[in-house]
Amino acid sequence: MSLILAESDWEELCQQTPNPQPDERIDNLIDNLEEWAGVPEQLGCGYHRSLELIPGLWLDFYQYRFHQDLMVKAPVHEHPIQIGIHLSGHIYFDAVHPSLGETCGYFSGSGISPAYVEKYRGGEQVTIVSVNIEPGWLDSFLREDQQYSSGTREFLFKHNDWKASVYPTVTPAMRLLVQQIWNAPYRGAAKCLYLQAKVFELLAMHLDLLSGQLDQVQHLPRLKPETIARLYYAKEILTTQFEHPPSLLELAKQVGLSDRTLRRGFQGLFGTTVIGYLTQQRMQRAKQLLQEGEWTVAEVARTVDAAPVAGI
């Protein structure tokens, strides 16, 4: 069974966790310029390291292994420009993002991030390097450069609008750079200089890549905040009542939307139809029941398919 935490609960648990004593292997990676914290022992093992290279540009290093499946619910929040690359493991998402792993990277512009649920599989080691950039810092570099199109700038700087994201294939050159960042051979000021050079190169790769992928940018639909809140309410209803869901008309009435707005808004915001989302929830429930080992395949099939999806 999955453990479900709000992001605030996760952060509180981490703050209450004393920093573990690093072993020799980890001690070779960190120095006094970094902040770092361990994973709560009741959840798993691992650590998070953070290093500010210059004002407006910082690195995060994550290495986690959880005892059981873990889901962390993140609320709507402001988002920097971000590059994320996995060296091992995956993060699975409910709908906002595809699964991110060793071959699927993440490049996001700044703006407002929608709420989402990120999922980790118990026993799977997740190792990630994340580059985080304040939009004002990068804007100062690009402002006078005519090489970057209006499309690139629109991707990077959303201000008070929903951020945009792409999910580039991680190339061998990108992976090598991230491995070098993870295993920086220097300490102190020399380490910062080394990491700055590597991060600038990684950023240059992604900016160059972006110019050819603007048609693949994931844009969230332009919906009124009140409509978005009602769509998240609809999703919550489907999540808690997937075994006996309301009809589409009933669901639209419950959340105060027309059935047309519900259908289109749900697919645009979550990347799947209402019936597609219900199917996902039922498949996850079936997987959970099978993993518990107390149900036969036939029993699971009858259980998750017991209630018809009336009117959807």
CSV table of C-alpha atoms in Angstrom, one decimal:
chain,number,residue,atom,x,y,z
A,1,MET,CA,0.0,0.0,0.0
A,2,SER,CA,1.2,3.5,-0.8
A,3,LEU,CA,2.0,6.1,1.8
A,4,ILE,CA,0.4,9.5,0.9
A,5,LEU,CA,1.8,12.7,2.2
A,6,ALA,CA,1.1,16.4,1.6
A,7,GLU,CA,4.3,18.3,0.5
A,8,SER,CA,4.1,20.3,3.8
A,9,ASP,CA,4.1,17.0,5.8
A,10,TRP,CA,7.1,15.7,3.8
A,11,GLU,CA,9.0,19.0,4.5
A,12,GLU,CA,8.1,18.9,8.2
A,13,LEU,CA,9.3,15.3,8.6
A,14,CYS,CA,12.6,16.3,6.8
A,15,GLN,CA,13.1,19.3,9.1
A,16,GLN,CA,12.6,17.0,12.1
A,17,THR,CA,15.2,14.5,10.8
A,18,PRO,CA,18.8,15.1,12.2
A,19,ASN,CA,21.4,15.2,9.5
A,20,PRO,CA,22.9,11.7,9.2
A,21,GLN,CA,26.6,11.2,9.5
A,22,PRO,CA,27.9,10.7,5.9
A,23,ASP,CA,30.0,7.7,5.1
A,24,GLU,CA,33.3,8.1,3.4
A,25,ARG,CA,31.7,7.8,-0.1
A,26,ILE,CA,29.2,10.6,0.5
A,27,ASP,CA,31.7,12.7,2.5
A,28,ASN,CA,33.8,12.9,-0.7
A,29,LEU,CA,30.9,14.6,-2.5
A,30,ILE,CA,30.0,17.3,0.0
A,31,ASP,CA,31.7,20.2,1.6
A,32,ASN,CA,30.9,23.1,3.8
A,33,LEU,CA,29.4,25.2,0.9
A,34,GLU,CA,26.5,22.8,0.7
A,35,GLU,CA,23.3,22.4,2.7
A,36,TRP,CA,22.1,18.8,3.1
A,37,ALA,CA,19.6,16.8,4.9
A,38,GLY,CA,18.7,13.1,5.3
A,39,VAL,CA,15.5,11.2,4.5
A,40,PRO,CA,13.3,10.4,7.5
A,41,GLU,CA,14.3,7.0,8.7
A,42,GLN,CA,10.7,5.8,8.9
A,43,LEU,CA,10.3,6.5,5.2
A,44,GLY,CA,13.6,5.3,3.8
A,45,CYS,CA,17.2,6.3,3.3
A,46,GLY,CA,19.1,8.8,1.3
A,47,TYR,CA,19.7,12.6,1.3
A,48,HIS,CA,19.2,15.9,-0.4
A,49,ARG,CA,22.1,18.3,-1.1
A,50,SER,CA,21.7,21.9,-2.2
A,51,LEU,CA,24.4,24.3,-3.4
A,52,GLU,CA,24.0,27.9,-4.5
A,53,LEU,CA,26.6,28.5,-7.3
A,54,ILE,CA,25.9,32.3,-7.7
A,55,PRO,CA,22.8,34.3,-6.7
A,56,GLY,CA,19.9,33.1,-8.8
A,57,LEU,CA,21.5,29.8,-9.8
A,58,TRP,CA,21.6,26.7,-7.6
A,59,LEU,CA,21.9,23.0,-7.7
A,60,ASP,CA,20.0,20.3,-6.0
A,61,PHE,CA,21.2,16.7,-5.6
A,62,TYR,CA,18.7,13.9,-4.6
A,63,GLN,CA,19.3,10.3,-3.7
A,64,TYR,CA,16.4,8.5,-2.2
A,65,ARG,CA,15.3,4.9,-1.6
A,66,PHE,CA,11.9,4.5,0.2
A,67,HIS,CA,10.7,1.5,2.2
A,68,GLN,CA,7.3,1.5,0.4
A,69,ASP,CA,5.5,3.2,-2.4
A,70,LEU,CA,5.3,6.9,-1.6
A,71,MET,CA,3.1,9.6,-3.0
A,72,VAL,CA,3.7,13.3,-2.3
A,73,LYS,CA,1.0,15.8,-3.1
A,74,ALA,CA,2.4,19.2,-4.2
A,75,PRO,CA,0.0,22.3,-4.3
A,76,VAL,CA,-0.1,25.0,-6.9
A,77,HIS,CA,3.2,27.0,-6.5
A,78,GLU,CA,5.6,29.4,-8.1
A,79,HIS,CA,8.2,27.7,-10.2
A,80,PRO,CA,11.7,28.7,-11.3
A,81,ILE,CA,13.3,27.7,-14.6
A,82,GLN,CA,14.4,24.1,-14.0
A,83,ILE,CA,16.4,21.3,-15.7
A,84,GLY,CA,16.1,17.9,-14.1
A,85,ILE,CA,18.0,14.7,-15.1
A,86,HIS,CA,17.9,11.3,-13.5
A,87,LEU,CA,21.0,9.2,-13.1
A,88,SER,CA,18.8,6.3,-11.7
A,89,GLY,CA,15.2,5.5,-10.9
A,90,HIS,CA,12.0,7.2,-11.9
A,91,ILE,CA,9.4,9.7,-10.6
A,92,TYR,CA,5.8,8.8,-11.7
A,93,PHE,CA,3.1,11.5,-11.9
A,94,ASP,CA,-0.7,11.4,-11.8
A,95,ALA,CA,-1.3,13.5,-15.0
A,96,VAL,CA,0.5,16.8,-15.1
A,97,HIS,CA,3.9,15.2,-16.2
A,98,PRO,CA,4.9,12.0,-17.9
A,99,SER,CA,7.1,9.6,-15.9
A,100,LEU,CA,10.6,11.0,-15.6
A,101,GLY,CA,13.6,8.7,-15.6
A,102,GLU,CA,17.1,8.0,-17.0
A,103,THR,CA,16.0,8.6,-20.6
A,104,CYS,CA,13.3,11.2,-20.1
A,105,GLY,CA,14.5,14.6,-18.8
A,106,TYR,CA,12.7,17.7,-17.7
A,107,PHE,CA,13.1,21.3,-18.8
A,108,SER,CA,10.6,23.8,-17.5
A,109,GLY,CA,10.2,27.6,-17.9
A,110,SER,CA,9.2,29.8,-15.0
A,111,GLY,CA,5.7,30.6,-13.9
A,112,ILE,CA,3.0,28.9,-11.9
A,113,SER,CA,3.0,25.2,-11.5
A,114,PRO,CA,-0.3,23.3,-11.1
A,115,ALA,CA,-0.8,20.9,-8.3
A,116,TYR,CA,0.4,17.4,-8.9
A,117,VAL,CA,1.2,14.1,-7.2
A,118,GLU,CA,4.6,12.6,-7.6
A,119,LYS,CA,5.1,8.9,-6.9
A,120,TYR,CA,8.1,6.8,-5.9
A,121,ARG,CA,8.3,3.0,-5.9
A,122,GLY,CA,9.4,1.3,-2.8
A,123,GLY,CA,12.9,-0.1,-3.0
A,124,GLU,CA,13.9,1.8,-6.2
A,125,GLN,CA,16.9,4.1,-5.8
A,126,VAL,CA,16.2,7.6,-7.3
A,127,THR,CA,19.2,9.8,-8.1
A,128,ILE,CA,18.6,13.2,-9.6
A,129,VAL,CA,20.5,16.4,-10.4
A,130,SER,CA,18.3,19.5,-10.6
A,131,VAL,CA,19.4,22.9,-12.0
A,132,ASN,CA,17.3,25.8,-10.7
A,133,ILE,CA,17.4,29.3,-12.2
A,134,GLU,CA,15.7,32.5,-11.1
A,135,PRO,CA,14.1,33.9,-14.3
A,136,GLY,CA,15.5,37.4,-13.6
A,137,TRP,CA,19.0,36.0,-13.7
A,138,LEU,CA,18.6,34.3,-17.1
A,139,ASP,CA,16.7,37.2,-18.5
A,140,SER,CA,19.7,39.4,-17.9
A,141,PHE,CA,21.7,37.2,-20.2
A,142,LEU,CA,19.1,36.9,-23.0
A,143,ARG,CA,17.6,40.3,-23.0
A,144,GLU,CA,19.9,41.8,-25.6
A,145,ASP,CA,20.5,38.6,-27.6
A,146,GLN,CA,18.5,38.6,-30.8
A,147,GLN,CA,19.3,34.9,-31.4
A,148,TYR,CA,16.6,33.8,-29.0
A,149,SER,CA,13.1,34.0,-30.6
A,150,SER,CA,10.0,35.3,-29.0
A,151,GLY,CA,8.9,31.7,-28.7
A,152,THR,CA,11.9,30.8,-26.5
A,153,ARG,CA,11.4,33.8,-24.3
A,154,GLU,CA,7.7,33.0,-24.0
A,155,PHE,CA,8.6,29.4,-22.9
A,156,LEU,CA,11.1,30.7,-20.3
A,157,PHE,CA,9.3,33.6,-18.7
A,158,LYS,CA,5.6,33.0,-18.0
A,159,HIS,CA,5.4,35.3,-14.9
A,160,ASN,CA,1.9,34.9,-13.5
A,161,ASP,CA,0.7,32.4,-16.1
A,162,TRP,CA,1.0,28.6,-16.0
A,163,LYS,CA,4.6,27.5,-16.7
A,164,ALA,CA,5.5,25.5,-19.9
A,165,SER,CA,7.5,22.3,-20.0
A,166,VAL,CA,9.3,19.9,-22.4
A,167,TYR,CA,10.6,16.4,-21.7
A,168,PRO,CA,13.7,16.0,-23.8
A,169,THR,CA,15.4,12.6,-24.4
A,170,VAL,CA,18.5,12.5,-22.3
A,171,THR,CA,21.5,12.3,-24.7
A,172,PRO,CA,24.8,10.7,-23.8
A,173,ALA,CA,26.4,14.1,-23.7
A,174,MET,CA,23.8,15.4,-21.2
A,175,ARG,CA,24.2,12.3,-19.0
A,176,LEU,CA,28.0,12.6,-19.0
A,177,LEU,CA,27.7,16.3,-17.9
A,178,VAL,CA,25.4,15.3,-15.1
A,179,GLN,CA,27.7,12.5,-13.9
A,180,GLN,CA,30.5,15.0,-13.8
A,181,ILE,CA,28.4,17.4,-11.8
A,182,TRP,CA,27.5,14.7,-9.4
A,183,ASN,CA,31.1,13.6,-9.0
A,184,ALA,CA,32.8,17.0,-9.0
A,185,PRO,CA,36.5,16.3,-8.3
A,186,TYR,CA,37.2,19.6,-6.4
A,187,ARG,CA,36.1,21.2,-3.1
A,188,GLY,CA,35.4,24.7,-2.0
A,189,ALA,CA,35.7,27.6,-4.4
A,190,ALA,CA,37.3,25.4,-7.1
A,191,LYS,CA,34.3,23.1,-6.9
A,192,CYS,CA,31.9,26.1,-7.5
A,193,LEU,CA,33.9,27.3,-10.5
A,194,TYR,CA,33.9,23.7,-11.9
A,195,LEU,CA,30.2,23.3,-11.4
A,196,GLN,CA,29.3,26.7,-12.8
A,197,ALA,CA,31.1,25.7,-16.1
A,198,LYS,CA,29.3,22.4,-16.3
A,199,VAL,CA,25.9,23.9,-15.5
A,200,PHE,CA,26.4,26.6,-18.1
A,201,GLU,CA,27.2,23.9,-20.6
A,202,LEU,CA,24.1,21.9,-19.7
A,203,LEU,CA,21.9,25.0,-19.9
A,204,ALA,CA,23.4,25.9,-23.3
A,205,MET,CA,22.5,22.3,-24.5
A,206,HIS,CA,18.9,22.8,-23.4
A,207,LEU,CA,18.5,26.3,-24.9
A,208,ASP,CA,19.8,25.0,-28.2
A,209,LEU,CA,17.5,21.9,-28.0
A,210,LEU,CA,14.5,24.1,-27.1
A,211,SER,CA,14.6,26.0,-30.4
A,212,GLY,CA,13.8,22.8,-32.2
A,213,GLN,CA,11.1,21.6,-29.8
A,214,LEU,CA,8.9,24.6,-29.3
A,215,ASP,CA,6.1,22.8,-31.2
A,216,GLN,CA,6.2,20.1,-28.5
A,217,VAL,CA,6.0,22.4,-25.5
A,218,GLN,CA,3.3,21.4,-23.1
A,219,HIS,CA,1.1,24.4,-22.4
A,220,LEU,CA,-1.6,24.2,-19.8
A,221,PRO,CA,-5.0,25.5,-21.0
A,222,ARG,CA,-5.9,29.1,-20.3
A,223,LEU,CA,-8.6,28.5,-17.8
A,224,LYS,CA,-10.0,30.8,-15.1
A,225,PRO,CA,-8.6,30.0,-11.6
A,226,GLU,CA,-12.1,29.2,-10.4
A,227,THR,CA,-12.6,26.7,-13.3
A,228,ILE,CA,-9.3,25.1,-12.5
A,229,ALA,CA,-10.3,24.7,-8.8
A,230,ARG,CA,-13.6,23.1,-9.9
A,231,LEU,CA,-11.7,20.7,-12.2
A,232,TYR,CA,-9.4,19.6,-9.3
A,233,TYR,CA,-12.5,19.1,-7.2
A,234,ALA,CA,-13.9,16.8,-9.9
A,235,LYS,CA,-10.6,14.9,-10.0
A,236,GLU,CA,-10.8,14.5,-6.2
A,237,ILE,CA,-14.3,13.1,-6.4
A,238,LEU,CA,-13.2,10.6,-9.1
A,239,THR,CA,-10.2,9.6,-7.0
A,240,THR,CA,-12.2,8.9,-3.9
A,241,GLN,CA,-15.3,7.4,-5.7
A,242,PHE,CA,-13.7,5.5,-8.6
A,243,GLU,CA,-15.4,2.3,-7.7
A,244,HIS,CA,-18.8,3.9,-7.9
A,245,PRO,CA,-18.3,7.1,-9.9
A,246,PRO,CA,-21.1,9.6,-10.6
A,247,SER,CA,-22.2,10.1,-14.2
A,248,LEU,CA,-20.6,12.9,-16.2
A,249,LEU,CA,-23.8,15.1,-15.8
A,250,GLU,CA,-23.9,14.4,-12.1
A,251,LEU,CA,-20.2,15.1,-11.7
A,252,ALA,CA,-20.5,18.4,-13.6
A,253,LYS,CA,-23.5,19.4,-11.4
A,254,GLN,CA,-21.5,18.6,-8.2
A,255,VAL,CA,-18.6,20.8,-9.2
A,256,GLY,CA,-20.6,23.6,-10.8
A,257,LEU,CA,-19.5,23.2,-14.4
A,258,SER,CA,-21.2,22.4,-17.7
A,259,ASP,CA,-20.5,18.9,-18.9
A,260,ARG,CA,-18.8,20.4,-22.0
A,261,THR,CA,-16.4,22.5,-19.8
A,262,LEU,CA,-15.8,19.5,-17.6
A,263,ARG,CA,-14.9,17.2,-20.5
A,264,ARG,CA,-12.6,19.7,-22.3
A,265,GLY,CA,-11.1,21.3,-19.2
A,266,PHE,CA,-10.4,17.9,-17.6
A,267,GLN,CA,-8.6,16.6,-20.6
A,268,GLY,CA,-6.7,19.8,-21.2
A,269,LEU,CA,-5.6,20.2,-17.6
A,270,PHE,CA,-4.8,16.6,-16.7
A,271,GLY,CA,-3.9,15.1,-20.1
A,272,THR,CA,-6.6,12.4,-20.0
A,273,THR,CA,-10.3,12.1,-20.3
A,274,VAL,CA,-12.6,11.5,-17.3
A,275,ILE,CA,-13.1,7.9,-18.3
A,276,GLY,CA,-9.3,7.6,-19.0
A,277,TYR,CA,-8.6,8.8,-15.5
A,278,LEU,CA,-11.1,6.4,-13.9
A,279,THR,CA,-9.4,3.6,-15.8
A,280,GLN,CA,-6.0,4.6,-14.5
A,281,GLN,CA,-7.4,4.6,-10.9
A,282,ARG,CA,-8.9,1.1,-11.4
A,283,MET,CA,-5.7,-0.3,-12.9
A,284,GLN,CA,-3.7,1.1,-9.9
A,285,ARG,CA,-6.2,-0.5,-7.5
A,286,ALA,CA,-6.0,-3.8,-9.4
A,287,LYS,CA,-2.2,-3.7,-9.2
A,288,GLN,CA,-2.3,-3.0,-5.4
A,289,LEU,CA,-4.7,-5.9,-4.8
A,290,LEU,CA,-2.6,-8.3,-6.8
A,291,GLN,CA,0.6,-7.2,-4.9
A,292,GLU,CA,-1.1,-7.9,-1.6
A,293,GLY,CA,-1.4,-11.5,-2.8
A,294,GLU,CA,-4.8,-12.3,-1.2
A,295,TRP,CA,-6.8,-12.0,-4.4
A,296,THR,CA,-6.9,-14.0,-7.6
A,297,VAL,CA,-6.8,-12.3,-10.9
A,298,ALA,CA,-10.4,-13.1,-11.5
A,299,GLU,CA,-11.5,-11.7,-8.2
A,300,VAL,CA,-9.5,-8.5,-8.8
A,301,ALA,CA,-11.1,-8.1,-12.3
A,302,ARG,CA,-14.6,-8.5,-10.9
A,303,THR,CA,-13.8,-6.0,-8.1
A,304,VAL,CA,-12.4,-3.2,-10.2
A,305,ASP,CA,-15.0,-3.6,-12.9
A,306,ALA,CA,-17.9,-4.0,-10.6
A,307,ALA,CA,-19.4,-0.6,-11.1
A,308,PRO,CA,-20.3,0.8,-14.5
A,309,VAL,CA,-19.1,4.2,-15.5
A,310,ALA,CA,-22.6,5.6,-16.1
A,311,GLY,CA,-22.9,8.4,-18.6
A,312,ILE,CA,-19.2,9.0,-19.0
